[in-house]
Coordinates of C-alpha atoms and ligand atoms in Angstrom, one line a residue:
X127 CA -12.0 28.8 -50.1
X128 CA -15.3 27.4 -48.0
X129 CA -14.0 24.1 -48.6
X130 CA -10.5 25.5 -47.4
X131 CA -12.3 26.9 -44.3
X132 CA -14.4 24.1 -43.3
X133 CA -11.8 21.6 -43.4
X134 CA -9.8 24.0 -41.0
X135 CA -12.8 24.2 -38.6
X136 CA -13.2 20.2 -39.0
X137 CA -9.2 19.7 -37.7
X138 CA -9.5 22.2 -35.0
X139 CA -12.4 20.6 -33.3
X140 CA -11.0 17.5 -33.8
X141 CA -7.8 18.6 -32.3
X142 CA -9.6 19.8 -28.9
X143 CA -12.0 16.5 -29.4
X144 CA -8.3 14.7 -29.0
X145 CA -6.7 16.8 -26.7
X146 CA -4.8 14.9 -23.9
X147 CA -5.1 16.9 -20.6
X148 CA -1.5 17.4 -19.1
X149 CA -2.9 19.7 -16.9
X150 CA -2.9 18.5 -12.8
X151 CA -5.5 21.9 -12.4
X152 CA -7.5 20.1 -15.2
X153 CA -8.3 16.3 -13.3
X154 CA -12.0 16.2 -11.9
X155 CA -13.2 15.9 -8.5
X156 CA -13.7 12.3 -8.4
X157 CA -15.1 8.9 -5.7
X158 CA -12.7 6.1 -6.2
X159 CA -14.6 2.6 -5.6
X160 CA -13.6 1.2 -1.8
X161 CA -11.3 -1.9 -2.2
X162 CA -12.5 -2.8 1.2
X163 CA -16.5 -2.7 1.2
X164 CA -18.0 -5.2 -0.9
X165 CA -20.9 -4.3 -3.7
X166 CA -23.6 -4.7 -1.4
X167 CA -22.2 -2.7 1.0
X168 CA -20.8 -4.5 3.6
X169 CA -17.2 -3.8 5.0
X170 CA -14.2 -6.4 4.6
X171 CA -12.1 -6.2 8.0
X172 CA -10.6 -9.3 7.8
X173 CA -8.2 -11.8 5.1
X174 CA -10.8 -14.4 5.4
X175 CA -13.6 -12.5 4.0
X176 CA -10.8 -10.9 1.6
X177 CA -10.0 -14.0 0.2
X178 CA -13.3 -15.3 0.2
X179 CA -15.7 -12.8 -1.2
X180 CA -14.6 -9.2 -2.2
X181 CA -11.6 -10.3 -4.0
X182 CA -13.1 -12.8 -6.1
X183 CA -15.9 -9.7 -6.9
X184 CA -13.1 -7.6 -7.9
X185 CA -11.4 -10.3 -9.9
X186 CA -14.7 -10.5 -11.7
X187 CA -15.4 -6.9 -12.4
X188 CA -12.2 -6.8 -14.1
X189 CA -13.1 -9.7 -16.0
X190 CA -16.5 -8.8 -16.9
X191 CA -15.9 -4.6 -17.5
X192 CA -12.2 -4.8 -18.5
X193 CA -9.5 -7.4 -19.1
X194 CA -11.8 -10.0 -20.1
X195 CA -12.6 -13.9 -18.9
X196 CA -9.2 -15.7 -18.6
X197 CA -10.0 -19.7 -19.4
X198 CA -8.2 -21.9 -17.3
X199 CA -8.4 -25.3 -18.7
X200 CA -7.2 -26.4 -22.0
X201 CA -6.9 -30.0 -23.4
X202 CA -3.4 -30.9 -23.3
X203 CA -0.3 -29.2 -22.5
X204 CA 3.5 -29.8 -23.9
X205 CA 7.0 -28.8 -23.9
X206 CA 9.5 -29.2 -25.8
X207 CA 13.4 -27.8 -25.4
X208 CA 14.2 -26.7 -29.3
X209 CA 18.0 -26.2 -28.6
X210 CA 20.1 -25.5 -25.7
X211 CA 23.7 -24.4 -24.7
X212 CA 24.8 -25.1 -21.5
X213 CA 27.7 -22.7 -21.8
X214 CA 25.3 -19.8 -23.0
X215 CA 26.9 -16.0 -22.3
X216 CA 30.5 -17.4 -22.0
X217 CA 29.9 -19.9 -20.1
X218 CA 27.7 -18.2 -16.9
X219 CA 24.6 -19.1 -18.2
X220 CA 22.1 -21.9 -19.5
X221 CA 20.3 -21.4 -22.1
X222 CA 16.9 -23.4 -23.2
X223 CA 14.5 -22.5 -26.0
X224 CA 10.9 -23.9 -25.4
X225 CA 8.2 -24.2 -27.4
X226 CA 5.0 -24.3 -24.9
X227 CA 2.0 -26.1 -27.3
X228 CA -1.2 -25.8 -25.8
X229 CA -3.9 -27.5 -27.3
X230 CA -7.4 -27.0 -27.2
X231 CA -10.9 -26.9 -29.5
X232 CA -9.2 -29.4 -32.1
X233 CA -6.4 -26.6 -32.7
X234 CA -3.2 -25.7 -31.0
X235 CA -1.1 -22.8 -29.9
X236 CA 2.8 -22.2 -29.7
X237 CA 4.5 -20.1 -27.1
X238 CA 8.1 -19.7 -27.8
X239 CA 10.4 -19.3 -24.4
X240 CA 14.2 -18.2 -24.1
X241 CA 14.9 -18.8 -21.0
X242 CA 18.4 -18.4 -19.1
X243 CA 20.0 -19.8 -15.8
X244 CA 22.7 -18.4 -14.1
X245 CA 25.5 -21.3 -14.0
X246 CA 26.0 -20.9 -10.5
X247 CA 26.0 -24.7 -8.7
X248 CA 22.2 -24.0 -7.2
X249 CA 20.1 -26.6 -7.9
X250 CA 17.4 -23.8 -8.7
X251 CA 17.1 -20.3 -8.8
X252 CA 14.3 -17.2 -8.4
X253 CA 13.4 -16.1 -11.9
X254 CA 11.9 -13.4 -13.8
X255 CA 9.8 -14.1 -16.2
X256 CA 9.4 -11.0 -19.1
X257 CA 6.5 -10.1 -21.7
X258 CA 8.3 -9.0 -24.5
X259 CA 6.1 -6.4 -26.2
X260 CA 8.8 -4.9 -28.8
X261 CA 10.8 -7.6 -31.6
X262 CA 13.5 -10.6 -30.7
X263 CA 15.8 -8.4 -30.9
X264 CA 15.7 -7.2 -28.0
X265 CA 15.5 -10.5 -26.7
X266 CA 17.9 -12.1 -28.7
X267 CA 19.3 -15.8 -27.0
X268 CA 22.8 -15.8 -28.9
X269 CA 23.3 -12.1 -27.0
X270 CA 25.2 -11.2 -30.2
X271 CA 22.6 -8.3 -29.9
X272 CA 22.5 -6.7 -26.4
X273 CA 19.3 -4.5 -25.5
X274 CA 19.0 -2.3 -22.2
X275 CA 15.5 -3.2 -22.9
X276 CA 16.4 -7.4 -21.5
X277 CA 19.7 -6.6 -19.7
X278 CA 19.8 -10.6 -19.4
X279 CA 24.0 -10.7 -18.8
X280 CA 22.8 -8.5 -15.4
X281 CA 20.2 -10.2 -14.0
X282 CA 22.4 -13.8 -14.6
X283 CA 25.3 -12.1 -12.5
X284 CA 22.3 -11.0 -9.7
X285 CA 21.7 -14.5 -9.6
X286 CA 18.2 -14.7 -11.4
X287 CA 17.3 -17.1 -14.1
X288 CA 15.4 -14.5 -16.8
X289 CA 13.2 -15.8 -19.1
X290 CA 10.8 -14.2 -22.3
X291 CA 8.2 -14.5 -25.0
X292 CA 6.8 -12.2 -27.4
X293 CA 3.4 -11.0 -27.3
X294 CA 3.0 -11.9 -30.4
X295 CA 2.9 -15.4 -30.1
X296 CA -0.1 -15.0 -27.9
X297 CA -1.7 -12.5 -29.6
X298 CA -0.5 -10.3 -32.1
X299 CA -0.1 -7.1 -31.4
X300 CA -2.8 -5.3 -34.0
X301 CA -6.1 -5.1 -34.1
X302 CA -6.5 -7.3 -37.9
X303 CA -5.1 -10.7 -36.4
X304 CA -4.8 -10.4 -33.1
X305 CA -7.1 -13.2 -32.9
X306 CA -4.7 -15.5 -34.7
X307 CA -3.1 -17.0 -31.6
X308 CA -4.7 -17.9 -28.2
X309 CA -8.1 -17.2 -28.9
X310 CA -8.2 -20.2 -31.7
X311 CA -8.1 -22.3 -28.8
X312 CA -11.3 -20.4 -27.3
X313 CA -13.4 -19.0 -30.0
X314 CA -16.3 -18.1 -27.9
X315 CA -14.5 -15.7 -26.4
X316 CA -14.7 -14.0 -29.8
X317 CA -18.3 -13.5 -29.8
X318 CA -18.9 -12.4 -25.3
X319 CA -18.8 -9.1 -24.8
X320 CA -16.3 -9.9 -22.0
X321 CA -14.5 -12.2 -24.1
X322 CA -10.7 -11.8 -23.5
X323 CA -9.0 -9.6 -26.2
X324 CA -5.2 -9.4 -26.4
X325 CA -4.0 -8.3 -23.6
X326 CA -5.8 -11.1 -21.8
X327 CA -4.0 -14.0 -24.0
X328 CA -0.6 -12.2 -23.3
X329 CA -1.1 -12.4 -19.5
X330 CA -2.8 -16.1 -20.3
X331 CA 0.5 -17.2 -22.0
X332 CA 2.7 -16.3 -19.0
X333 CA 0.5 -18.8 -17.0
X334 CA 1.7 -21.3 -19.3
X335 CA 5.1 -20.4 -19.1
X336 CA 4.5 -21.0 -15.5
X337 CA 3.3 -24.3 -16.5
X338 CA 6.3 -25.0 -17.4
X339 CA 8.2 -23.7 -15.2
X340 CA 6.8 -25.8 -12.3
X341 CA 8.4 -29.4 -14.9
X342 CA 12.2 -27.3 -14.9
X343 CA 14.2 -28.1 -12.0
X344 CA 16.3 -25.3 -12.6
X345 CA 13.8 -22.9 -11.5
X346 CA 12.6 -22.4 -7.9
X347 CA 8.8 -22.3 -8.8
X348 CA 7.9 -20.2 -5.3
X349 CA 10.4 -16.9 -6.5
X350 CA 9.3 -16.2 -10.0
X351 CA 8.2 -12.6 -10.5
X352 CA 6.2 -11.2 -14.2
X353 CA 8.0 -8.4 -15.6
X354 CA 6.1 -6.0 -18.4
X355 CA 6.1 -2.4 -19.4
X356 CA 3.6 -0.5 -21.1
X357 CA 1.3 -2.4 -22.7
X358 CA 3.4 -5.4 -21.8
X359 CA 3.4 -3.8 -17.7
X360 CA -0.7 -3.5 -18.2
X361 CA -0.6 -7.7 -18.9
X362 CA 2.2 -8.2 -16.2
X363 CA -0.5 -6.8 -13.6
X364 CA -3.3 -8.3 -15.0
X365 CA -1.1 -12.1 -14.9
X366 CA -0.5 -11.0 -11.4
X367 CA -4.1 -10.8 -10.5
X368 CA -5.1 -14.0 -12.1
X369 CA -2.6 -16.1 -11.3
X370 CA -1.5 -15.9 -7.7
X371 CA 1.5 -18.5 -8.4
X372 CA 3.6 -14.9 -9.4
X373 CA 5.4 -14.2 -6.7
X374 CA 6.4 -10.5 -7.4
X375 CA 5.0 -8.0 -9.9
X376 CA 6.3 -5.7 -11.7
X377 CA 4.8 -2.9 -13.8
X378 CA 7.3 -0.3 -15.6
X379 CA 5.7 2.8 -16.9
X380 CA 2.7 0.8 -17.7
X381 CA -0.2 3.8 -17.6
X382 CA -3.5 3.5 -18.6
X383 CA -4.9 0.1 -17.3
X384 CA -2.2 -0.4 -16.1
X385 CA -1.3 1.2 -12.7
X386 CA -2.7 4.5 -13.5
X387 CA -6.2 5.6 -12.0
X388 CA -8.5 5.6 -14.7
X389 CA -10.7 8.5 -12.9
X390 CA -8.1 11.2 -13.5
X391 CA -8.2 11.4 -16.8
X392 CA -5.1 12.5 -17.0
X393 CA -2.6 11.3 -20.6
X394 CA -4.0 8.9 -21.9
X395 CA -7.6 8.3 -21.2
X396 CA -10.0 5.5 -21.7
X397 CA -11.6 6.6 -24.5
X398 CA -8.3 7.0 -26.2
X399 CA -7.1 3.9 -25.7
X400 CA -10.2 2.5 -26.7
X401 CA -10.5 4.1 -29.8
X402 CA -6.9 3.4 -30.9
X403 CA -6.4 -0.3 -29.1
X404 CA -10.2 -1.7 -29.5
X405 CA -8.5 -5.3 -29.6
X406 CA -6.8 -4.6 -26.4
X407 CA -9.7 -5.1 -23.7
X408 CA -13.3 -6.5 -23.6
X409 CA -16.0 -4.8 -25.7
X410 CA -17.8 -4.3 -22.6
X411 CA -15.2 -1.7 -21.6
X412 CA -16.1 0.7 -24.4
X413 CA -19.3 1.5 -22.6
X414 CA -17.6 3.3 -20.0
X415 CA -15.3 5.3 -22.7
X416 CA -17.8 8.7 -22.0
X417 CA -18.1 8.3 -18.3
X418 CA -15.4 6.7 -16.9
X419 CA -16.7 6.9 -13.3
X420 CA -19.5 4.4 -13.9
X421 CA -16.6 2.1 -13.8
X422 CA -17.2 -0.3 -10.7
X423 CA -13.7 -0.2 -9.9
X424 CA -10.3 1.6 -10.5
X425 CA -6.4 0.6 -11.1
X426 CA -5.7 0.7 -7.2
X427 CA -7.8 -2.2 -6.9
X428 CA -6.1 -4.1 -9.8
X429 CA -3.1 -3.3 -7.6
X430 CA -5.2 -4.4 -4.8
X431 CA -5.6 -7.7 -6.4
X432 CA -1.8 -8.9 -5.7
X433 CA -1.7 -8.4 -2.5
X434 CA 0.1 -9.8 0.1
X435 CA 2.5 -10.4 -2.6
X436 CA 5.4 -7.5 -3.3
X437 CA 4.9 -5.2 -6.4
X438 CA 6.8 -2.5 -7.8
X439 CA 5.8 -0.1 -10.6
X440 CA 7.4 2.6 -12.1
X441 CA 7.5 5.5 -14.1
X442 CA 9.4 8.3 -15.9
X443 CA 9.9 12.0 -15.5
X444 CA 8.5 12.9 -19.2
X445 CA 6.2 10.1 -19.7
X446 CA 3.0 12.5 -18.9
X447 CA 1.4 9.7 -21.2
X448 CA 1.2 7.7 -18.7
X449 CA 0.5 9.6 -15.7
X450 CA 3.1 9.3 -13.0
X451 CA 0.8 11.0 -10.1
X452 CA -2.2 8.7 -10.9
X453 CA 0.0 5.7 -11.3
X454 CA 1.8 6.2 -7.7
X455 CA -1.8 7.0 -6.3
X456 CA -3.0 3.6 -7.1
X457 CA -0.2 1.9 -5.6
X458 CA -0.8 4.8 -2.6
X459 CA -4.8 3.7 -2.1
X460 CA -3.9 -0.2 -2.8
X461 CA -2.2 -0.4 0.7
X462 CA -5.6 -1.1 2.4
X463 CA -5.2 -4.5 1.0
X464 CA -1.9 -5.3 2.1
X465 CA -2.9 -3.4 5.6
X466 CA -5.5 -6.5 6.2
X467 CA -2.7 -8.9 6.2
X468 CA -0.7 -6.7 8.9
X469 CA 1.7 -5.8 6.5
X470 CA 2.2 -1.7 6.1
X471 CA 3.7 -0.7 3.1
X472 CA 4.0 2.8 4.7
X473 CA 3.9 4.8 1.2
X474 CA 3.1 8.0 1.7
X475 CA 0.9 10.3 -0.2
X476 CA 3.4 11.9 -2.5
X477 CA 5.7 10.2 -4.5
X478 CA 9.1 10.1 -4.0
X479 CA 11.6 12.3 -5.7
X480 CA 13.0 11.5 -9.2
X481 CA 16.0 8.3 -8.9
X482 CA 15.2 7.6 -5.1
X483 CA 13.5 4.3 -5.5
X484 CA 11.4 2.9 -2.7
X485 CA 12.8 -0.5 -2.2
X486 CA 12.7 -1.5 1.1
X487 CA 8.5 -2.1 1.4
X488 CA 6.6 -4.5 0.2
X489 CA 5.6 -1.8 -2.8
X490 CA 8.1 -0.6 -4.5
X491 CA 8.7 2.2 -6.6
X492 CA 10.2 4.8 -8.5
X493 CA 9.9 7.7 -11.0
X494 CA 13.1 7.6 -13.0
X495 CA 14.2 10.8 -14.8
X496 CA 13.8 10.6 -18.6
X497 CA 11.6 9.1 -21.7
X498 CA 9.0 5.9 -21.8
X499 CA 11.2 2.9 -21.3
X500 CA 12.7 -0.1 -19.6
X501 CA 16.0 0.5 -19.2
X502 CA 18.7 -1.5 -17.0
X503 CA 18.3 1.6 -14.5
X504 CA 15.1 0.1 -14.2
X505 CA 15.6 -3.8 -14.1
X506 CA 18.6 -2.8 -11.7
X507 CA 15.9 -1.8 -9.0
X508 CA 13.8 -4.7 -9.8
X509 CA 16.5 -6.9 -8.6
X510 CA 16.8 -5.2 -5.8
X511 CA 13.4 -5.2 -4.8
X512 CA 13.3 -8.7 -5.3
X513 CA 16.4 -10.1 -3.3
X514 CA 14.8 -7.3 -0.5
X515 CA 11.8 -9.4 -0.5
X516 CA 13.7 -13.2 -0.7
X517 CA 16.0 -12.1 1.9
X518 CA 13.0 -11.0 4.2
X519 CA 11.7 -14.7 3.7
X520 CA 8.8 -13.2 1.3
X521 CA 8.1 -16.2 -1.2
X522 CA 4.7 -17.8 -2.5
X523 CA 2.4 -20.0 -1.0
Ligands
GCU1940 C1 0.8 3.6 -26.5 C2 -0.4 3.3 -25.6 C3 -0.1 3.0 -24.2 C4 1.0 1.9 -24.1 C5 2.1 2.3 -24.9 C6 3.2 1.2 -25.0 O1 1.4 4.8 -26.1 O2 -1.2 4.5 -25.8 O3 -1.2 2.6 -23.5 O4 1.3 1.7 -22.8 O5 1.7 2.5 -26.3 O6 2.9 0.0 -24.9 O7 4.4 1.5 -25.2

């Protein structure tokens, strides 16, 4: 009967120790960090100084508190086209399969790509580029299987080429091999407490998909946008920040370290994540896991990171998870960035209503009604974002 009552006692403090605060009346008072004052102080009025100091320190405090390092060079780099069918999706499209082999510390690395162009007579064409998270199915390149998840037919007909690989390839998703993929290539990464964990080699692999990208004709190498949700949309933001050859972003219901602000503590919260994803993020993050506000920065100032470029990030009615008000917050306080380079994204402090998507700024958005999920509702407003932003002359340097 004691034994009976203590174990009761044991699962309701664990409970509350779990509890997820879905409660607005419940977030703290809390300082976000200033995206435009620099550590020691000093204020950052112009690009120049931008470019050249504070956003390289906020690069690195991601880095070093966060996502990780991200290596840049590797030994040797190639590609090879597996199978192809020029008359892919009855004939509209052009299909490729590429393995990308990266080698690097006597050992080498394979990144699988399906990647589609629209059969349309242009020589090349804007692209989106997608970090599958969930299995080839949903991604499957005979499209005997169709997924809302990769609506590929739609974004051909919009005039995209769409491409994909799987996370796995990079890093698998759980936290027993993870290490078996890009980090063979970089084992000291394994032993640096700001050694890149999973979601690092996942936005690392997209780099070398643009790698790749820049040898296919068929793709104009100035328009090609990341595409992730969830975990995958947390990666998609963090390729964004690291490598500015993305044009566009796009983040779709990605929460926690992902667009959400980390101070509110509102869904999921650091120390959550951190508990059940340890292979996710640097180890060095788990020392802010009881006081999140030591943090020397916050998720408006990952969003701050892709500036000038356009991003868009999303959310869903009943994904509390995730938290839709701290998520369109970030994107809210990020505008100070985009502000220094005269552009006014003219968000205002509340988020717009559920299905009215904010399309014509250079941050978009929109809170669609429903579940956690990418959905073609969702991909059909990242196309139109994106020919928004091309047909306003907005491409990469
Ligand atoms: C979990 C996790 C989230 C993540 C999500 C997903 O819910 O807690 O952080 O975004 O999985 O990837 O679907």
């Amino acid at each position: 009967m004691l034994k009976k009552l203590m174990i009761c006692i044991l699962v309701v403090f664990a409970t509350k120790a779990q509890a997820q605060n879905y409660d607005e009346a419940e977030v703290p008072v809390f300082t976000l960090p200033h995206i435009l004052k620099m550590a020691n102080g000093q204020p950052v009025n112009t690009v120049k100084t931008w470019e050249q100091n504070r956003r390289p320190e906020i690069l690195h405090l991601f880095e070093d508190n966060i996502y990780g390092a991200m290596p840049k060079t590797y030994d040797h780099i190639a590609y090879k086209i597996t199978a192809e069918d020029k008359n892919a999706m009855n004939g509209k499209a052009h299909l490729k399969i590429v393995t990308i082999t990266v080698y690097n510390s006597h050992t080498s690395v394979d990144i699988h790509v399906t990647l589609f162009t629209p059969n349309n007579g242009k020589p090349a064409n804007p692209a989106f580029l997608f970090i599958n998270n969930r299995d080839n199915n949903n991604t499957d390149p005979t499209r005997k299987i169709k997924s809302d998840f990769w609506p590929a037919e739609m974004v051909i007909d919009s005039g995209y080429a769409i491409a994909t690989f799987n996370v796995n390839d990079a890093a698998p998703d759980n936290k027993d091999n993870y290490t078996n993929g890009v980090l063979k290539l970089y084992p000291n990464q394994l032993t640096a407490d700001n050694g890149m964990k999973a979601i690092g080699c996942w936005a690392w692999a997209a780099s070398r998909v643009m790698d790749y990208f820049k040898t296919d004709s068929s793709i104009d190498f100035a328009k090609v946008s990341i595409v992730g949700h969830s975990r995958g949309g947390k990666a998609a933001l963090w390729a964004g920040a690291e490598d500015q050859r993305f044009a566009m972003i796009f983040a779709n219901c990605s929460g926690n370290t992902g667009a959400a602000l980390a101070r509110r503590q509102f869904g999921e919260t650091l120390k959550v994540i951190n508990s059940h994803y340890p292979y996710w993020f640097c180890n060095n993050y788990k020392k802010y896991i009881d006081d999140v506000n030591k943090l020397p920065v916050d998720q408006h100032m990952l969003i701050a990171l892709l500036a000038p470029r356009p991003v868009y990030t999303t959310n869903a009615t009943k994904d509390l998870w995730a938290d839709p008000s701290g998520s369109y917050l970030s994107v809210y306080y990020a505008q100070k960035a985009y502000e220094l380079y005269g552009i006014n994204p003219d968000l205002k402090a509340n988020p717009p209503p559920p299905n009215s998507p904010i399309i014509h700024k250079t941050i978009g958005y929109h809170i669609r009604e429903g579940i956690h999920d990418l959905t073609s509702y969702d991909w059909s407003k990242f196309i139109r974002f994106a020919s928004y932003q091309y047909a306003h002359s907005i491409t990469n340097k």
